[in-house]
Amino acid sequence: MTDNWLLKILLFPVALLYGLGASLNDYLYSKKVLRSITFSVPVVSIGNLSVGGSGKSPHVEYLIQLLSPYIKIGVISRGYGRRSRGFRMVNRMDKAENTGDEPLQIKRKNPDIPVAVSESRGTGIPKLIGKYPDIKGIIMDDGFQHREVNPYLNILLSEYNDLYVDDFILPVGRLREWPAAAKRADAVVVTKSPVDLTLEEAKAIERKLKLKSHQLLFFSYLEYGPAYYFFDARKKLVEQPGGEIIVLTGIANPEPLIDHYQDRVDKIHSLAFPDHHKFSSYDMGQLKKTYDQLEMKIHFIVTTEKDAVRLQPHSKFFAEQKIPIFIQPIQVKFHSFEGKVFDDFVKNKLLEFKA
């Protein structure tokens, strides 16, 4: 995960050892020395080969919206970054430090959907179903490496500008497994692709990925909705020409959000923290210092929905300092090339499920 070539060379033996461990784990599961659990309800896994940044949460939310009108859906996640341990149901009033930011974001946006966190999805899924016996399908967030569970449908995500075939295994690159592990996927979704992606560009990536004959390839992109006020989602940001903003993030890749505002404001200041960053009082002090230096008449702060759940403990700070902060929602959309439609693929696959 470094751009320093000398350091990459020094870390190469470590990466080979890491890769050897990943290969051994894959071998043991493929030979059934280690056993995966198959459940009586279909488990749809959303995951990636790299660490962070491919857009798992918006794709989980997309699947919730796609499937929940037809069957009772439950969601299970590891709950990355939480302080709690073991199995835990997520409720809307939880704090991100107890559940992880992404599960809490999903629960708040989908209050009727049971959401649980558990380091072991193999033991967590039965507990989730035990609490909600009417669940007819499970969406497993970040499940590609969680071989303890045998998913009915395995969906692998890879970012358009950072394809797994162009990367290397940790710590030299960002991959958690060798690119060959993509063979386990039923479908690959290239995420964050251009809105105006052409068929020729899609075909070029298809040739590059060299998928197996049974694997389908889809392309998704991000659609930005109107930003809304941190304290009241009913109050939307009224965009005006010009202005100066701070983009406050603690995500793997803030560049798409920054790019979204490039043509909407005159000046952008980025305060970017690591993915899943727990915002501190010191961070708020740095934010206030940057905010006080904004010079233009129109000025405000923009953050993501994922960051907003970790900024909740600082609500009093934003209110007392009268700092206008807005949350930028996103949703996933899919391109449709040559009659291949992601929605139909998922629905038809679930219709074929037999317990």
CSV table of C-alpha atoms in Angstrom, one decimal:
chain,number,residue,atom,x,y,z
A,1,MET,CA,0.0,0.0,0.0
A,2,THR,CA,2.9,2.3,-0.7
A,3,ASP,CA,4.0,4.3,-3.7
A,4,ASN,CA,7.7,4.3,-2.7
A,5,TRP,CA,9.4,1.8,-5.1
A,6,LEU,CA,12.4,1.2,-2.8
A,7,LEU,CA,10.0,0.4,0.1
A,8,LYS,CA,8.0,-1.9,-2.3
A,9,ILE,CA,11.1,-3.8,-3.1
A,10,LEU,CA,11.9,-4.2,0.6
A,11,LEU,CA,8.4,-5.3,1.4
A,12,PHE,CA,8.2,-7.8,-1.5
A,13,PRO,CA,9.3,-10.8,0.6
A,14,VAL,CA,6.6,-9.9,3.2
A,15,ALA,CA,4.0,-9.7,0.4
A,16,LEU,CA,5.0,-13.2,-0.8
A,17,LEU,CA,4.6,-14.6,2.7
A,18,TYR,CA,1.3,-13.0,3.0
A,19,GLY,CA,0.2,-14.3,-0.4
A,20,LEU,CA,1.4,-17.8,0.6
A,21,GLY,CA,-0.9,-17.7,3.6
A,22,ALA,CA,-3.8,-16.5,1.5
A,23,SER,CA,-3.1,-19.3,-1.1
A,24,LEU,CA,-2.9,-21.9,1.7
A,25,ASN,CA,-6.2,-20.8,3.1
A,26,ASP,CA,-7.8,-20.9,-0.3
A,27,TYR,CA,-6.4,-24.4,-0.9
A,28,LEU,CA,-7.7,-25.8,2.4
A,29,TYR,CA,-11.2,-24.5,1.7
A,30,SER,CA,-11.1,-25.7,-1.9
A,31,LYS,CA,-10.1,-29.2,-0.8
A,32,LYS,CA,-12.7,-29.1,2.0
A,33,VAL,CA,-10.1,-29.6,4.7
A,34,LEU,CA,-11.7,-26.4,6.1
A,35,ARG,CA,-15.4,-26.5,5.8
A,36,SER,CA,-17.7,-23.7,4.7
A,37,ILE,CA,-21.3,-23.5,6.0
A,38,THR,CA,-24.2,-23.5,3.6
A,39,PHE,CA,-27.4,-22.0,4.9
A,40,SER,CA,-31.1,-22.8,4.2
A,41,VAL,CA,-31.7,-19.3,3.0
A,42,PRO,CA,-29.7,-17.7,0.1
A,43,VAL,CA,-26.7,-15.7,1.2
A,44,VAL,CA,-25.6,-12.9,-1.2
A,45,SER,CA,-22.1,-11.9,-0.5
A,46,ILE,CA,-20.7,-8.4,-1.5
A,47,GLY,CA,-17.0,-8.1,-1.3
A,48,ASN,CA,-13.7,-7.1,-2.9
A,49,LEU,CA,-10.1,-8.2,-3.2
A,50,SER,CA,-8.6,-4.9,-2.1
A,51,VAL,CA,-8.7,-3.1,1.2
A,52,GLY,CA,-11.5,-0.4,1.1
A,53,GLY,CA,-12.7,2.0,-1.5
A,54,SER,CA,-14.7,-0.1,-3.9
A,55,GLY,CA,-18.1,1.0,-2.7
A,56,LYS,CA,-19.5,-2.0,-0.8
A,57,SER,CA,-22.0,-0.1,1.3
A,58,PRO,CA,-23.9,1.6,-1.5
A,59,HIS,CA,-24.1,-1.8,-3.3
A,60,VAL,CA,-25.4,-3.4,-0.2
A,61,GLU,CA,-28.0,-0.6,0.0
A,62,TYR,CA,-28.8,-1.2,-3.7
A,63,LEU,CA,-29.5,-4.9,-3.0
A,64,ILE,CA,-31.7,-4.0,-0.1
A,65,GLN,CA,-33.8,-1.8,-2.3
A,66,LEU,CA,-33.9,-4.4,-5.0
A,67,LEU,CA,-34.9,-7.4,-2.9
A,68,SER,CA,-36.8,-6.1,0.1
A,69,PRO,CA,-40.1,-5.5,-1.8
A,70,TYR,CA,-40.2,-9.3,-2.5
A,71,ILE,CA,-38.6,-11.1,0.4
A,72,LYS,CA,-37.6,-10.4,4.0
A,73,ILE,CA,-33.9,-9.4,4.0
A,74,GLY,CA,-31.4,-9.4,6.8
A,75,VAL,CA,-27.9,-7.9,6.6
A,76,ILE,CA,-24.8,-9.1,8.4
A,77,SER,CA,-21.4,-7.3,8.6
A,78,ARG,CA,-18.2,-7.6,10.5
A,79,GLY,CA,-18.7,-4.1,11.8
A,80,TYR,CA,-15.2,-2.9,11.1
A,81,GLY,CA,-13.7,-0.5,13.6
A,82,ARG,CA,-16.2,-1.2,16.4
A,83,ARG,CA,-15.1,-1.5,20.0
A,84,SER,CA,-17.7,-4.2,20.8
A,85,ARG,CA,-17.1,-7.9,20.2
A,86,GLY,CA,-19.3,-10.8,19.2
A,87,PHE,CA,-22.8,-10.8,17.8
A,88,ARG,CA,-24.8,-7.6,18.1
A,89,MET,CA,-28.0,-6.3,16.5
A,90,VAL,CA,-27.7,-2.8,15.2
A,91,ASN,CA,-30.3,-0.2,16.1
A,92,ARG,CA,-30.7,3.4,14.8
A,93,MET,CA,-29.7,4.9,18.2
A,94,ASP,CA,-26.4,3.1,18.4
A,95,LYS,CA,-23.0,4.8,18.2
A,96,ALA,CA,-20.6,4.0,15.4
A,97,GLU,CA,-18.0,2.9,17.9
A,98,ASN,CA,-20.2,0.1,19.0
A,99,THR,CA,-21.4,-1.1,15.6
A,100,GLY,CA,-19.0,0.2,12.9
A,101,ASP,CA,-19.9,3.1,10.7
A,102,GLU,CA,-21.2,1.2,7.7
A,103,PRO,CA,-23.7,-1.1,9.5
A,104,LEU,CA,-25.1,1.9,11.4
A,105,GLN,CA,-25.4,3.9,8.2
A,106,ILE,CA,-27.3,1.0,6.5
A,107,LYS,CA,-29.6,0.6,9.5
A,108,ARG,CA,-30.5,4.3,9.7
A,109,LYS,CA,-31.3,4.4,6.0
A,110,ASN,CA,-33.2,1.1,6.2
A,111,PRO,CA,-34.8,1.0,9.6
A,112,ASP,CA,-37.1,-1.9,8.8
A,113,ILE,CA,-34.2,-4.2,7.8
A,114,PRO,CA,-32.6,-6.3,10.5
A,115,VAL,CA,-28.9,-5.5,10.6
A,116,ALA,CA,-26.4,-7.4,12.7
A,117,VAL,CA,-22.6,-7.4,13.2
A,118,SER,CA,-20.4,-10.4,14.0
A,119,GLU,CA,-16.8,-11.2,13.5
A,120,SER,CA,-17.9,-14.7,12.6
A,121,ARG,CA,-20.6,-14.6,10.0
A,122,GLY,CA,-20.8,-18.3,10.3
A,123,THR,CA,-22.2,-18.1,13.8
A,124,GLY,CA,-23.8,-14.6,13.3
A,125,ILE,CA,-26.1,-15.7,10.5
A,126,PRO,CA,-27.9,-18.4,12.6
A,127,LYS,CA,-28.3,-15.9,15.4
A,128,LEU,CA,-29.8,-13.3,13.1
A,129,ILE,CA,-32.2,-15.8,11.6
A,130,GLY,CA,-33.1,-17.0,15.1
A,131,LYS,CA,-34.1,-13.5,16.0
A,132,TYR,CA,-36.0,-13.0,12.7
A,133,PRO,CA,-37.3,-16.4,11.6
A,134,ASP,CA,-39.1,-14.8,8.7
A,135,ILE,CA,-35.9,-13.8,7.0
A,136,LYS,CA,-35.7,-15.3,3.5
A,137,GLY,CA,-32.4,-13.9,2.3
A,138,ILE,CA,-29.1,-12.6,3.8
A,139,ILE,CA,-26.9,-9.9,2.4
A,140,MET,CA,-23.3,-10.5,3.7
A,141,ASP,CA,-21.3,-7.3,3.6
A,142,ASP,CA,-17.5,-7.7,2.9
A,143,GLY,CA,-17.8,-11.4,2.7
A,144,PHE,CA,-15.5,-12.4,-0.2
A,145,GLN,CA,-12.6,-13.4,2.2
A,146,HIS,CA,-15.0,-14.9,4.8
A,147,ARG,CA,-14.7,-18.5,3.6
A,148,GLU,CA,-16.5,-19.8,6.7
A,149,VAL,CA,-19.7,-19.1,4.9
A,150,ASN,CA,-20.5,-20.6,1.5
A,151,PRO,CA,-22.6,-17.8,-0.2
A,152,TYR,CA,-25.3,-18.8,-2.7
A,153,LEU,CA,-24.3,-15.7,-4.8
A,154,ASN,CA,-20.8,-14.3,-4.6
A,155,ILE,CA,-20.5,-10.7,-6.0
A,156,LEU,CA,-17.0,-9.3,-6.3
A,157,LEU,CA,-16.5,-5.5,-6.6
A,158,SER,CA,-13.5,-3.8,-8.2
A,159,GLU,CA,-13.1,-0.1,-8.7
A,160,TYR,CA,-12.9,1.2,-12.3
A,161,ASN,CA,-9.7,3.2,-11.7
A,162,ASP,CA,-8.1,0.5,-9.5
A,163,LEU,CA,-8.8,-2.9,-11.0
A,164,TYR,CA,-7.6,-5.9,-9.0
A,165,VAL,CA,-5.6,-7.1,-12.0
A,166,ASP,CA,-3.5,-3.9,-11.9
A,167,ASP,CA,-2.7,-4.4,-8.2
A,168,PHE,CA,-0.5,-6.5,-5.9
A,169,ILE,CA,-0.9,-8.2,-2.7
A,170,LEU,CA,-0.4,-6.5,0.7
A,171,PRO,CA,1.7,-4.8,1.9
A,172,VAL,CA,3.2,-3.9,-1.5
A,173,GLY,CA,-0.2,-3.3,-3.0
A,174,ARG,CA,-3.8,-3.2,-1.7
A,175,LEU,CA,-4.9,-6.8,-2.4
A,176,ARG,CA,-6.0,-9.2,0.4
A,177,GLU,CA,-5.7,-12.1,-2.0
A,178,TRP,CA,-4.0,-12.8,-5.3
A,179,PRO,CA,-6.0,-11.7,-8.3
A,180,ALA,CA,-6.7,-15.4,-9.2
A,181,ALA,CA,-9.1,-15.5,-6.2
A,182,ALA,CA,-11.6,-13.7,-8.4
A,183,LYS,CA,-12.5,-17.1,-9.8
A,184,ARG,CA,-14.7,-17.7,-6.8
A,185,ALA,CA,-17.1,-14.9,-7.9
A,186,ASP,CA,-20.3,-15.5,-9.7
A,187,ALA,CA,-20.3,-11.9,-11.0
A,188,VAL,CA,-17.8,-9.1,-11.0
A,189,VAL,CA,-19.1,-5.5,-10.7
A,190,VAL,CA,-16.7,-2.7,-11.9
A,191,THR,CA,-17.7,0.2,-9.6
A,192,LYS,CA,-17.4,3.9,-9.9
A,193,SER,CA,-17.3,3.7,-13.7
A,194,PRO,CA,-17.9,6.9,-15.8
A,195,VAL,CA,-21.5,7.8,-16.2
A,196,ASP,CA,-20.9,8.0,-20.0
A,197,LEU,CA,-19.0,4.6,-20.2
A,198,THR,CA,-19.1,3.3,-23.7
A,199,LEU,CA,-19.6,-0.3,-24.8
A,200,GLU,CA,-16.1,-0.3,-26.3
A,201,GLU,CA,-14.6,0.8,-23.0
A,202,ALA,CA,-16.5,-1.9,-21.2
A,203,LYS,CA,-15.3,-4.5,-23.7
A,204,ALA,CA,-11.7,-3.4,-23.1
A,205,ILE,CA,-12.0,-4.0,-19.4
A,206,GLU,CA,-13.8,-7.3,-20.0
A,207,ARG,CA,-10.7,-8.5,-22.0
A,208,LYS,CA,-8.4,-7.3,-19.3
A,209,LEU,CA,-10.2,-9.1,-16.5
A,210,LYS,CA,-10.3,-12.4,-18.4
A,211,LEU,CA,-13.3,-13.8,-16.5
A,212,LYS,CA,-14.3,-17.4,-16.6
A,213,SER,CA,-17.1,-18.4,-18.9
A,214,HIS,CA,-19.7,-18.7,-16.1
A,215,GLN,CA,-18.9,-15.3,-14.7
A,216,LEU,CA,-20.9,-12.2,-15.6
A,217,LEU,CA,-19.5,-8.7,-15.7
A,218,PHE,CA,-21.5,-5.5,-14.8
A,219,PHE,CA,-20.6,-1.9,-14.5
A,220,SER,CA,-22.0,0.5,-11.9
A,221,TYR,CA,-21.6,4.2,-11.3
A,222,LEU,CA,-22.4,6.7,-8.5
A,223,GLU,CA,-25.3,9.1,-8.7
A,224,TYR,CA,-25.2,12.1,-6.4
A,225,GLY,CA,-28.4,13.3,-4.8
A,226,PRO,CA,-29.0,16.7,-3.3
A,227,ALA,CA,-26.9,17.3,-0.2
A,228,TYR,CA,-29.0,17.7,3.0
A,229,TYR,CA,-28.4,19.5,6.3
A,230,PHE,CA,-26.6,17.6,9.0
A,231,PHE,CA,-29.4,18.4,11.6
A,232,ASP,CA,-32.4,18.1,9.3
A,233,ALA,CA,-32.5,15.9,6.2
A,234,ARG,CA,-35.6,17.8,5.0
A,235,LYS,CA,-33.4,20.9,4.4
A,236,LYS,CA,-31.6,20.5,1.1
A,237,LEU,CA,-28.5,22.4,0.0
A,238,VAL,CA,-29.5,25.1,-2.4
A,239,GLU,CA,-26.7,25.2,-4.9
A,240,GLN,CA,-25.5,28.6,-6.0
A,241,PRO,CA,-22.8,29.5,-8.4
A,242,GLY,CA,-19.4,30.0,-6.9
A,243,GLY,CA,-18.5,29.6,-3.2
A,244,GLU,CA,-15.9,27.9,-1.1
A,245,ILE,CA,-16.3,24.5,0.6
A,246,ILE,CA,-14.5,22.1,2.9
A,247,VAL,CA,-14.8,18.4,1.9
A,248,LEU,CA,-14.5,16.5,5.2
A,249,THR,CA,-13.9,12.8,4.8
A,250,GLY,CA,-12.7,9.7,6.6
A,251,ILE,CA,-13.1,7.3,3.7
A,252,ALA,CA,-10.7,5.3,1.5
A,253,ASN,CA,-11.1,7.5,-1.6
A,254,PRO,CA,-12.5,11.0,-1.3
A,255,GLU,CA,-11.6,12.0,-4.9
A,256,PRO,CA,-15.0,11.2,-6.5
A,257,LEU,CA,-16.7,13.4,-4.0
A,258,ILE,CA,-14.2,16.2,-4.6
A,259,ASP,CA,-14.6,15.8,-8.4
A,260,HIS,CA,-18.4,16.1,-8.0
A,261,TYR,CA,-18.0,19.6,-6.6
A,262,GLN,CA,-15.2,20.8,-8.9
A,263,ASP,CA,-17.6,22.5,-11.3
A,264,ARG,CA,-20.1,23.6,-8.6
A,265,VAL,CA,-17.9,25.8,-6.4
A,266,ASP,CA,-14.8,28.1,-7.0
A,267,LYS,CA,-12.6,26.6,-4.3
A,268,ILE,CA,-12.4,23.3,-2.5
A,269,HIS,CA,-10.4,22.5,0.7
A,270,SER,CA,-10.1,18.8,1.4
A,271,LEU,CA,-9.7,17.5,5.0
A,272,ALA,CA,-9.1,13.8,4.4
A,273,PHE,CA,-8.6,11.3,7.2
A,274,PRO,CA,-8.1,7.5,6.9
A,275,ASP,CA,-11.0,5.2,6.2
A,276,HIS,CA,-13.2,4.6,9.3
A,277,HIS,CA,-11.4,7.4,11.2
A,278,LYS,CA,-12.8,8.3,14.6
A,279,PHE,CA,-13.1,12.1,14.6
A,280,SER,CA,-11.6,13.7,17.7
A,281,SER,CA,-12.0,17.0,19.4
A,282,TYR,CA,-8.6,17.9,18.0
A,283,ASP,CA,-9.9,17.2,14.5
A,284,MET,CA,-12.8,19.5,15.2
A,285,GLY,CA,-10.4,22.2,16.2
A,286,GLN,CA,-8.5,21.8,13.0
A,287,LEU,CA,-11.7,21.9,11.1
A,288,LYS,CA,-12.8,25.1,12.8
A,289,LYS,CA,-9.4,26.7,12.0
A,290,THR,CA,-9.8,25.9,8.3
A,291,TYR,CA,-13.4,27.0,8.3
A,292,ASP,CA,-12.5,30.4,9.9
A,293,GLN,CA,-10.1,31.0,7.0
A,294,LEU,CA,-12.7,30.6,4.3
A,295,GLU,CA,-12.9,33.9,2.5
A,296,MET,CA,-15.9,33.7,0.1
A,297,LYS,CA,-19.4,34.7,1.1
A,298,ILE,CA,-20.9,31.4,0.2
A,299,HIS,CA,-19.2,28.7,2.3
A,300,PHE,CA,-20.1,25.4,3.9
A,301,ILE,CA,-18.8,21.9,4.8
A,302,VAL,CA,-19.7,18.7,2.9
A,303,THR,CA,-19.3,15.2,4.2
A,304,THR,CA,-20.4,11.7,3.3
A,305,GLU,CA,-23.2,9.6,4.9
A,306,LYS,CA,-20.7,7.2,6.2
A,307,ASP,CA,-18.7,10.0,7.9
A,308,ALA,CA,-21.8,11.6,9.2
A,309,VAL,CA,-22.5,8.6,11.6
A,310,ARG,CA,-19.0,9.1,13.1
A,311,LEU,CA,-19.5,12.9,13.3
A,312,GLN,CA,-22.7,12.5,15.4
A,313,PRO,CA,-20.8,12.7,18.7
A,314,HIS,CA,-19.7,16.2,17.6
A,315,SER,CA,-23.2,17.5,16.9
A,316,LYS,CA,-23.0,20.0,19.8
A,317,PHE,CA,-19.8,21.4,18.3
A,318,PHE,CA,-21.4,22.1,14.9
A,319,ALA,CA,-24.4,23.6,16.6
A,320,GLU,CA,-22.5,25.9,19.0
A,321,GLN,CA,-20.0,27.0,16.3
A,322,LYS,CA,-22.9,27.6,13.8
A,323,ILE,CA,-21.0,25.7,11.1
A,324,PRO,CA,-23.2,24.8,8.1
A,325,ILE,CA,-22.4,21.1,7.4
A,326,PHE,CA,-24.2,19.1,4.7
A,327,ILE,CA,-24.3,15.4,4.0
A,328,GLN,CA,-23.8,14.2,0.4
A,329,PRO,CA,-25.9,11.1,-0.4
A,330,ILE,CA,-25.0,8.7,-3.2
A,331,GLN,CA,-26.7,5.8,-4.8
A,332,VAL,CA,-25.6,3.1,-7.2
A,333,LYS,CA,-26.8,2.9,-10.7
A,334,PHE,CA,-26.0,0.2,-13.3
A,335,HIS,CA,-25.1,0.4,-16.9
A,336,SER,CA,-26.9,-2.1,-19.2
A,337,PHE,CA,-24.8,-3.4,-22.1
A,338,GLU,CA,-25.9,-6.0,-24.6
A,339,GLY,CA,-29.1,-6.9,-22.6
A,340,LYS,CA,-27.2,-7.8,-19.5
A,341,VAL,CA,-29.2,-6.3,-16.6
A,342,PHE,CA,-27.8,-6.7,-13.0
A,343,ASP,CA,-31.3,-6.6,-11.4
A,344,ASP,CA,-32.5,-9.5,-13.6
A,345,PHE,CA,-29.4,-11.5,-12.9
A,346,VAL,CA,-29.8,-11.3,-9.1
A,347,LYS,CA,-33.6,-11.9,-9.1
A,348,ASN,CA,-33.4,-14.8,-11.5
A,349,LYS,CA,-30.5,-16.3,-9.5
A,350,LEU,CA,-32.6,-16.1,-6.2
A,351,LEU,CA,-35.6,-17.7,-7.9
A,352,GLU,CA,-33.4,-20.7,-8.7
A,353,PHE,CA,-32.5,-21.2,-5.0
A,354,LYS,CA,-33.4,-24.5,-3.4
A,355,ALA,CA,-32.8,-25.1,0.3
